[in-house]
Tab-separated table of C-alpha atoms in Angstrom:
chain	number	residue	atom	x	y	z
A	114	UNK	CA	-7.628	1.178	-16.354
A	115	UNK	CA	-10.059	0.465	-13.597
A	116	UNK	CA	-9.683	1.236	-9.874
A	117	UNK	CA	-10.982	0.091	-6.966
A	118	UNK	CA	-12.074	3.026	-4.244
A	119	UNK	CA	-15.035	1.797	-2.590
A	120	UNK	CA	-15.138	4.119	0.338
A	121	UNK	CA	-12.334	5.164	2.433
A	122	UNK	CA	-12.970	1.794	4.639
A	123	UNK	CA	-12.697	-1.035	1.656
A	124	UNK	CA	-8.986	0.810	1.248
A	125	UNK	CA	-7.966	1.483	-1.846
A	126	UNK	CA	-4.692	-1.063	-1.929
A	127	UNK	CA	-7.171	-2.720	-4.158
A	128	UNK	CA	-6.338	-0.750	-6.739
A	129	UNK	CA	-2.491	-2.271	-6.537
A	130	UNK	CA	-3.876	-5.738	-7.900
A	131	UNK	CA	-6.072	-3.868	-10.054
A	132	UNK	CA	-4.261	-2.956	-12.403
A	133	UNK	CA	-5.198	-4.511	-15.365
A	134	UNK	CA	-3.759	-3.350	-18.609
A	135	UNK	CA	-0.452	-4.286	-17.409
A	136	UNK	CA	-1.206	-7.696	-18.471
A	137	UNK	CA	-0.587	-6.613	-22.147
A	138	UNK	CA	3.004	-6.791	-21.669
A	139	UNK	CA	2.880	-10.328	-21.430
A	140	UNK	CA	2.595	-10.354	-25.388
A	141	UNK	CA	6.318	-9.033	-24.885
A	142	UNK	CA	7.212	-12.178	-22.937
A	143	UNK	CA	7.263	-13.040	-19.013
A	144	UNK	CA	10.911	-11.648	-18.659
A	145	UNK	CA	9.853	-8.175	-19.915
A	146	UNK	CA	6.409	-8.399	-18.381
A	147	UNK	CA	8.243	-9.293	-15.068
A	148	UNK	CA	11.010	-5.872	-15.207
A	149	UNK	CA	8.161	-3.943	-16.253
A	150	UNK	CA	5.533	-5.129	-13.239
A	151	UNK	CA	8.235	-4.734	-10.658
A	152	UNK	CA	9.166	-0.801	-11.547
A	153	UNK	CA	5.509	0.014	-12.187
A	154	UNK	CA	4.163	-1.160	-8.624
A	155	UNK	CA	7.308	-0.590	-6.892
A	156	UNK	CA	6.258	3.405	-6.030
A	157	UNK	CA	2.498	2.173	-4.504
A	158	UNK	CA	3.843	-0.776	-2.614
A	159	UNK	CA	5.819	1.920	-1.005
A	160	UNK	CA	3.448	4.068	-0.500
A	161	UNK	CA	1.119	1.033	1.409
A	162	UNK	CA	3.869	0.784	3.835
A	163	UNK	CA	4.349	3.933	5.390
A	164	UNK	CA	0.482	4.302	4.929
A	165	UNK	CA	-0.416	1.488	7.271
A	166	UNK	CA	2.571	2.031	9.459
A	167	UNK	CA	0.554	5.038	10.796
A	168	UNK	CA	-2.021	4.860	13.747
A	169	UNK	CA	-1.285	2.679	16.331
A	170	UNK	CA	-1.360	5.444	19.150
A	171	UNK	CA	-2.876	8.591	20.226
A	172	UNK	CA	-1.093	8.919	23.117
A	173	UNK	CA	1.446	7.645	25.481
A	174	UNK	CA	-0.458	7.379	28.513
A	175	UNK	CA	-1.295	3.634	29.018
A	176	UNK	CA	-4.679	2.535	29.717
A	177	UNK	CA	-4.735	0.835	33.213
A	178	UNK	CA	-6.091	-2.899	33.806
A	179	UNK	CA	-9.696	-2.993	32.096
A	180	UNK	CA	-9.176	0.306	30.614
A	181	UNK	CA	-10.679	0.195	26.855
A	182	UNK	CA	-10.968	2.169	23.417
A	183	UNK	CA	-12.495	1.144	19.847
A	184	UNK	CA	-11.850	3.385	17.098
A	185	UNK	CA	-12.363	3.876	13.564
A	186	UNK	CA	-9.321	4.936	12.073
A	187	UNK	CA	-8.484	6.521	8.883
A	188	UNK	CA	-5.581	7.304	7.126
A	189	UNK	CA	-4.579	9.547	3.523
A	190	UNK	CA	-1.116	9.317	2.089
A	191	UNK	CA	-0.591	12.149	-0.101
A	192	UNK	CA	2.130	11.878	-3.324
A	193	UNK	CA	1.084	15.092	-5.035
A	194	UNK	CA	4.488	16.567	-4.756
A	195	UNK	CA	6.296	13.069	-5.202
A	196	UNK	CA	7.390	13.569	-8.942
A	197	UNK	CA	10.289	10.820	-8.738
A	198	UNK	CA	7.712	8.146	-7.737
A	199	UNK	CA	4.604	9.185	-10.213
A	200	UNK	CA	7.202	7.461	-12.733
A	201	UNK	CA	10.060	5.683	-13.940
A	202	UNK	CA	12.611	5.199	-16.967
A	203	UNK	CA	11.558	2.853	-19.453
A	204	UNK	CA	15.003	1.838	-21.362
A	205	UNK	CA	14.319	-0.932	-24.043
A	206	UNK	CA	18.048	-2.255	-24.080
A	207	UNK	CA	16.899	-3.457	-20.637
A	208	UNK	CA	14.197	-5.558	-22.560
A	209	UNK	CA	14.256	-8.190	-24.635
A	210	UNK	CA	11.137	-7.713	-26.832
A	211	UNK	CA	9.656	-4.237	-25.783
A	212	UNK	CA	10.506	-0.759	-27.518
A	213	UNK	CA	9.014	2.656	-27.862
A	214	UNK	CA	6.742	3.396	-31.234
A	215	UNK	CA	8.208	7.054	-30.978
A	216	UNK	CA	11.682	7.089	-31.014
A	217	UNK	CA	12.522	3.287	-30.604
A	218	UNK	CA	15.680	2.461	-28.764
A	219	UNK	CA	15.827	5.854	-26.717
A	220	UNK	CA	15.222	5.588	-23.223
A	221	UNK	CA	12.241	7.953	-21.449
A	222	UNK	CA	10.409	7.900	-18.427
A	223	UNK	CA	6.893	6.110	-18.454
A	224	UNK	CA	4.161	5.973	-15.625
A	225	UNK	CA	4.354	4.205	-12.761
A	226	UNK	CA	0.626	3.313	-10.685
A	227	UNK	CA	0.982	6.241	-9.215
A	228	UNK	CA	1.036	8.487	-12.142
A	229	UNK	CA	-0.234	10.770	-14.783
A	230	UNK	CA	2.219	9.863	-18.228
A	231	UNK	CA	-0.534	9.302	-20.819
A	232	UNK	CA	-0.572	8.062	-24.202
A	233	UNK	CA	2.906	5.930	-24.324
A	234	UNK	CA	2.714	3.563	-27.099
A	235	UNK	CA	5.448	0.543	-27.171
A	236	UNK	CA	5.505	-1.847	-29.595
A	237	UNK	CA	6.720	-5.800	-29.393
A	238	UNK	CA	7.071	-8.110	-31.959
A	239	UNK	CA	5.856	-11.929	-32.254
A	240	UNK	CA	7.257	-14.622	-34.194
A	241	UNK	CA	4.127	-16.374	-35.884
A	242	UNK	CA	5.651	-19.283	-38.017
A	243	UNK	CA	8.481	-20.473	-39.612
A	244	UNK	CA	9.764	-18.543	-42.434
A	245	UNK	CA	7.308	-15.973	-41.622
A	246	UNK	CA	7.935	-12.292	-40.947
A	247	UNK	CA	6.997	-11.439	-37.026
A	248	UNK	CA	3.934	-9.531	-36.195
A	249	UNK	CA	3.949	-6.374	-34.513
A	250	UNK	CA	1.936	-5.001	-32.094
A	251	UNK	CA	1.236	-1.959	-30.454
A	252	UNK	CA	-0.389	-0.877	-27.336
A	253	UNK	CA	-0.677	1.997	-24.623
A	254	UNK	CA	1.105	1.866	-21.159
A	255	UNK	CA	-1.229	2.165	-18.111
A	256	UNK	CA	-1.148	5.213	-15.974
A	257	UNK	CA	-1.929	6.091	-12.542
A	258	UNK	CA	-3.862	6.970	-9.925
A	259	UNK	CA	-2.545	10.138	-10.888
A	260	UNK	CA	-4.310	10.139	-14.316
A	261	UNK	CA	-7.867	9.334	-12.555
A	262	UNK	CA	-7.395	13.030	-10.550
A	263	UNK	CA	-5.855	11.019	-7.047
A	264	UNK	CA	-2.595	12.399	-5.519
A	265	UNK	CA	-3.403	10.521	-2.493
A	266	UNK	CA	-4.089	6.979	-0.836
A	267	UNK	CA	-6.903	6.607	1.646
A	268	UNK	CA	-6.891	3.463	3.945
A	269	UNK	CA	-9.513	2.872	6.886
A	270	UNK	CA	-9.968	0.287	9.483
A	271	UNK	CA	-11.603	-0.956	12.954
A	272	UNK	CA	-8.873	-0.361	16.081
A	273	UNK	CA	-9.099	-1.579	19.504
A	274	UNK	CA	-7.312	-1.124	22.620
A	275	UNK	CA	-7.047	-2.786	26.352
A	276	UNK	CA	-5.077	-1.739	29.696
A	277	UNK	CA	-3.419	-4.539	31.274
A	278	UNK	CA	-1.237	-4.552	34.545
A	279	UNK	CA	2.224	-2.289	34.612
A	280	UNK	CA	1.357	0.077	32.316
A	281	UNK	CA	0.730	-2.170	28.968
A	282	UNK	CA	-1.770	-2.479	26.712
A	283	UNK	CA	-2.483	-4.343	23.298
A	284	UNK	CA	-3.792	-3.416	20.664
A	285	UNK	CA	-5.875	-4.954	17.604
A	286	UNK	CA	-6.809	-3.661	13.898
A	287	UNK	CA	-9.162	-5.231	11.571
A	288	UNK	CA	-11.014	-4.637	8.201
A	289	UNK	CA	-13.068	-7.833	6.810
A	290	UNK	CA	-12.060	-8.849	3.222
A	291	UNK	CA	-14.524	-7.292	1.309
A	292	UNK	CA	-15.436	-7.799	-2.270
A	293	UNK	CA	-16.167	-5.596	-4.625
A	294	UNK	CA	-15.821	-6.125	-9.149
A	295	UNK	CA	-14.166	-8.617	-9.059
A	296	UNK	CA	-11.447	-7.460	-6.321
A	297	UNK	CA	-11.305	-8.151	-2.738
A	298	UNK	CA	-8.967	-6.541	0.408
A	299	UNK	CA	-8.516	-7.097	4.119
A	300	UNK	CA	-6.632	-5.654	6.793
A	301	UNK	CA	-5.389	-7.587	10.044
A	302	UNK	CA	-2.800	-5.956	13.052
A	303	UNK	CA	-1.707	-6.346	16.556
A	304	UNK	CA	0.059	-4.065	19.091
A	305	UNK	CA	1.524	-3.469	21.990
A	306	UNK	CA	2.335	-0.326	23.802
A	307	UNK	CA	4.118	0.119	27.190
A	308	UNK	CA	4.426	3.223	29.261
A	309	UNK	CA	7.375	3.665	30.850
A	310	UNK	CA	6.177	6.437	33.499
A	311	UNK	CA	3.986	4.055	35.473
A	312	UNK	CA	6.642	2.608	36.741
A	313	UNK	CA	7.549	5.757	38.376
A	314	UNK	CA	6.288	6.138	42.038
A	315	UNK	CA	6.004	9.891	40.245
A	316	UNK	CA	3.575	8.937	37.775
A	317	UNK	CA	-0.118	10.538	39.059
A	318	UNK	CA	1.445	14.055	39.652
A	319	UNK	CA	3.608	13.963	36.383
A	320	UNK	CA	2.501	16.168	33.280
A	321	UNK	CA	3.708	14.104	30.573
A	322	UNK	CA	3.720	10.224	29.498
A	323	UNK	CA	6.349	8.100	27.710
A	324	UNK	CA	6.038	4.893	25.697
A	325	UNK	CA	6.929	2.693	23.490
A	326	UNK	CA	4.987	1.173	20.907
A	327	UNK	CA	4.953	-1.685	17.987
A	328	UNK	CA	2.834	-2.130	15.722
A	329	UNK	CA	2.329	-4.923	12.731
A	330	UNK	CA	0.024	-4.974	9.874
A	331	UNK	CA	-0.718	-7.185	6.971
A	332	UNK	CA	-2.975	-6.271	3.972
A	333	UNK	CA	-4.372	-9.170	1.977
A	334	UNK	CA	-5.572	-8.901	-2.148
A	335	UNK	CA	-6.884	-10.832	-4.549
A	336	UNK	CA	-7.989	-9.648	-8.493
A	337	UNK	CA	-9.758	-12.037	-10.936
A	338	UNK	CA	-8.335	-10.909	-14.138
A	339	UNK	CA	-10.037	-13.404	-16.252
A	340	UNK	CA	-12.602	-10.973	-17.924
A	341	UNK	CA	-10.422	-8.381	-18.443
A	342	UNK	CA	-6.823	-10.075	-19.662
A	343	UNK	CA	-5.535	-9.463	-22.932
A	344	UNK	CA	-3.610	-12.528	-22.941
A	345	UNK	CA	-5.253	-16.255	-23.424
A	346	UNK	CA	-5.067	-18.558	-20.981
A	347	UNK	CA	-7.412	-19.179	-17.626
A	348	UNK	CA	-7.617	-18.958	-13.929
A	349	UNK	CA	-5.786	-15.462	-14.331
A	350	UNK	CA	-5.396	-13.234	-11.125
A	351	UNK	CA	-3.319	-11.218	-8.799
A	352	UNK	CA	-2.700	-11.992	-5.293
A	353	UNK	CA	-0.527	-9.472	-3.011
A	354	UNK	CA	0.099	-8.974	0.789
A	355	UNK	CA	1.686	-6.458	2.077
A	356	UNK	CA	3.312	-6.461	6.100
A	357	UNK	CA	4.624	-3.698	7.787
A	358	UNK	CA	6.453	-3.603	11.260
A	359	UNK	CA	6.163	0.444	12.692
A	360	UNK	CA	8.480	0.457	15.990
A	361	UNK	CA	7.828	4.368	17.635
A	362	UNK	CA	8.888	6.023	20.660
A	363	UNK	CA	5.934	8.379	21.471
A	364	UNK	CA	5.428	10.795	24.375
A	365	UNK	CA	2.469	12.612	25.425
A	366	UNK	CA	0.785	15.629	27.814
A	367	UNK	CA	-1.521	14.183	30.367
A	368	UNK	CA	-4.587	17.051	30.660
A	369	UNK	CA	-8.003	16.459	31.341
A	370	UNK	CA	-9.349	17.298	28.350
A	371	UNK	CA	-6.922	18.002	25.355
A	372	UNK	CA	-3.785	16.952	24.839
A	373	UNK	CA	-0.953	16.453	22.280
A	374	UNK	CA	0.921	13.616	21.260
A	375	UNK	CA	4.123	13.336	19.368
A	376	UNK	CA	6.554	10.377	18.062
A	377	UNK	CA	9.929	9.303	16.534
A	378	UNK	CA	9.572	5.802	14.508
A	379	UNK	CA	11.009	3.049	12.142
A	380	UNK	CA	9.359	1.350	9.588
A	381	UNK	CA	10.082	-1.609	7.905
A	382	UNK	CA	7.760	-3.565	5.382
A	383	UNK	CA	7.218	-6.050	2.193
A	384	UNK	CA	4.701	-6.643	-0.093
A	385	UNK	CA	4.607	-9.850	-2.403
A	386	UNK	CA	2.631	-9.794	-5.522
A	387	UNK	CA	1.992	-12.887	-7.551
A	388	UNK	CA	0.826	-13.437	-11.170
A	389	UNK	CA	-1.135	-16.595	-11.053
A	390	UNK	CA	-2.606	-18.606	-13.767
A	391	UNK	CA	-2.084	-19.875	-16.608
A	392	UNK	CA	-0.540	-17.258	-19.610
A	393	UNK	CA	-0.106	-18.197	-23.396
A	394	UNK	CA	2.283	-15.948	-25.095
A	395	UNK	CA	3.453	-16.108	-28.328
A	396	UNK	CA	1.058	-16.909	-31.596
A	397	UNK	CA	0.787	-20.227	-33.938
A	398	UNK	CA	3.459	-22.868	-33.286
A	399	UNK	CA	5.423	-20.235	-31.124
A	400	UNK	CA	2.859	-20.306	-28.142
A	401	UNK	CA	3.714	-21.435	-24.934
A	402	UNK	CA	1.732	-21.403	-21.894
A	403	UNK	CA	3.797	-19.672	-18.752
A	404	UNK	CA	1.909	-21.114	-15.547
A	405	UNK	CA	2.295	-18.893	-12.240
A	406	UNK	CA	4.771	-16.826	-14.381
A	407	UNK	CA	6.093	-14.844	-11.675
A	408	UNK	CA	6.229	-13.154	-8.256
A	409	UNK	CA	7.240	-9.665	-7.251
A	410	UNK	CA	8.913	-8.824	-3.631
A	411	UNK	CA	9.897	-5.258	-2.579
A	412	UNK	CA	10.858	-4.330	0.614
A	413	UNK	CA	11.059	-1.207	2.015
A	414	UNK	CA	12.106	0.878	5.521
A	415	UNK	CA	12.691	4.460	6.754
A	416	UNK	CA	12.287	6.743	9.651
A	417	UNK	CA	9.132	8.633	10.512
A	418	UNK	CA	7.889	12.030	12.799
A	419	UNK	CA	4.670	12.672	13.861
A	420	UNK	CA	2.617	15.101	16.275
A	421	UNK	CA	-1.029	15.147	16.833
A	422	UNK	CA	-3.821	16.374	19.138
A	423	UNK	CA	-6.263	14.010	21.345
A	424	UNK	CA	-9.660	15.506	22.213
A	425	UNK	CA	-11.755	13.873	25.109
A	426	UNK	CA	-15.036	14.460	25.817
A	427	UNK	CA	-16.261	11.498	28.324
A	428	UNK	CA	-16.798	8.364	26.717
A	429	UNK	CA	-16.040	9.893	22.956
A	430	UNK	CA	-12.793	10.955	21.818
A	431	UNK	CA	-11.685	12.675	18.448
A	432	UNK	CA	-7.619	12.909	17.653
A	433	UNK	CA	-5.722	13.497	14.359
A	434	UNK	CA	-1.680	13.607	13.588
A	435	UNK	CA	0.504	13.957	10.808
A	436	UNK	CA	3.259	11.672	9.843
A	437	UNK	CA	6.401	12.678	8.094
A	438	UNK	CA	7.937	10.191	6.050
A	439	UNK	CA	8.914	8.677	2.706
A	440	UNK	CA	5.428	9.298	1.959
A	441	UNK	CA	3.704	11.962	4.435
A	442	UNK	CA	0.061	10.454	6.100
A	443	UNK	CA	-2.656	12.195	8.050
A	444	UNK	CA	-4.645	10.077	10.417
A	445	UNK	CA	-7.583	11.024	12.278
A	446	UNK	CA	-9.242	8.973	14.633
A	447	UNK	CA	-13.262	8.323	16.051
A	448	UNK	CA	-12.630	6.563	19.160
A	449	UNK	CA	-14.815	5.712	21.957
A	450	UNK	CA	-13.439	4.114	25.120
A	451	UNK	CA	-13.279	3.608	29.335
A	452	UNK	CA	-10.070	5.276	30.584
């Protein structure tokens, strides 16, 4: 199992079209590989949502026209505690080819990317000629990120901010696709926030700001499995995006100095992971070559809290938060900006 964590800035959503023992399945046939690719990524796809859902704001006080702030943001989802997604039940009635080596025919729960389940060894077995007796083979289930000593996801990106008239202001997000064994990820987002208070003739003399903000991200994957598959065939990879919409109502204190920051939000995203290439299952006269076998598409959506603390000091600004949700996030911010 191999994972991709180079640095808190390359993100590790890598490691979601990284994973590359899961291609073993494939000896089980593309319907079986399919049902068990969809519950095994279905917890970290999840997870990537409500991850890069976070950030968009560290307060509700709009910058005015010119007004600017870059930041470098960084965010860690944490899972330890999330038992019900660090795996999932494995029943081989669902399947058409795949069964347990221990106890065959009895469902149990397996890992899922995010887990720790170790040493799970399923069996399938391959018709290799007419007349002839099928062949069996065994092999382990992949873990988790779980199993490599990670309860948490780290993401990291470039952020940037302008003031325009009436109390808006856009935003931007960036990370350039980088490359790294094989594997490569980017991040691209845009903004908008509005604050409602400067429309008040109030607004210079009141304490507090309120605004609302929306925010959309897409992360974009590719994996080369061709030196690692299991499987014959060629030009075999991974490709996966994954979107997210966050749409927050946020409200803020308006001190010199310190302040704190709080929000109410909805999230909605998808990712999309397809298995491209070209796949030969089956041995002797049996083979067949399965060519873009399949995609995957999971969506997901829920409500999210957050409160945090912004810390200016001129022309450099720290501020962190913590965001309750499916899958809790804390994001802390290095910004640097013009008011």
């Amino acid at each position: 199992m191999k994972y991709l964590l180079t640095g808190i800035l390359t993100c590790s959503f890598s490691f979601l079209i990284a994973q590359t023992d899961f291609n073993e399945v494939f000896a089980a046939g593309v319907e079986d590989a399919e049902r068990f690719t969809t519950d095994y990524l279905s917890p970290v796809s999840e997870s990537a949502v409500f991850n890069m859902a976070t950030g968009w704001y560290n307060s509700a006080d709009a910058k005015p026209l010119g007004g600017f702030e870059i930041s470098v943001i960084g965010n860690i989802t944490g899972f330890k505690n999330k038992q019900d997604k660090k795996s999932f039940i494995l029943n081989p009635s669902d399947y058409e080819n795949l069964d347990f080596v221990d106890n065959p025919g009895t469902a149990r729960p397996v890992s899922s990317a995010l887990g720790d389940l170790e040493g799970i060894r399923v069996f399938v077995e391959v018709e290799v000629g007419p007349g002839l007796p099928p062949e069996r083979r065994e092999f382990e289930l992949p873990t988790g990120l779980s199993a490599e000593g990670l309860d948490f996801i780290p993401s990291g990106y470039l952020q940037g901010s302008v003031g325009l008239i009436k109390g808006t202001e856009i935003k931007a997000r960036f990370l350039p696709k980088i490359e790294y064994e094989g594997a490569s990820v980017g991040i691209i987002g845009f903004g908008l926030q509005h604050d409602f208070t400067k429309l008040l003739p109030a607004d210079k003399i009141l304490p507090v700001a309120i605004s609302a903000v929306i925010g959309y991200t897409k992360i974009s994957g590719d994996y080369d499995l061709t030196e690692v598959s299991t499987i014959g065939g060629s030009d075999q990879r991974l490709e996966s995006d994954i979107s997210t919409w966050a749409f927050n109502a946020v409200v803020s204190t308006k001190l010199p100095i310190i302040n704190f920051y709080g929000g109410l939000g909805y999230v909605t995203g998808k990712s999309v992971t397809d298995v491209l290439g070209d796949y030969t299952v089956g041995i002797g006269p049996f083979a067949r070559t399965e060519t873009d076998p399949f995609s995957i598409t999971q969506k997901t959506n829920g409500v999210t809290g957050n409160v945090g603390a912004k810390l200016k000091l001129g022309f450099f600004r720290l501020n962190a938060d913590y965001t309750l949700a499916e899958f809790n996030t804390l994001t802390f911010g290095l910004n640097f900006g013009f008011r």
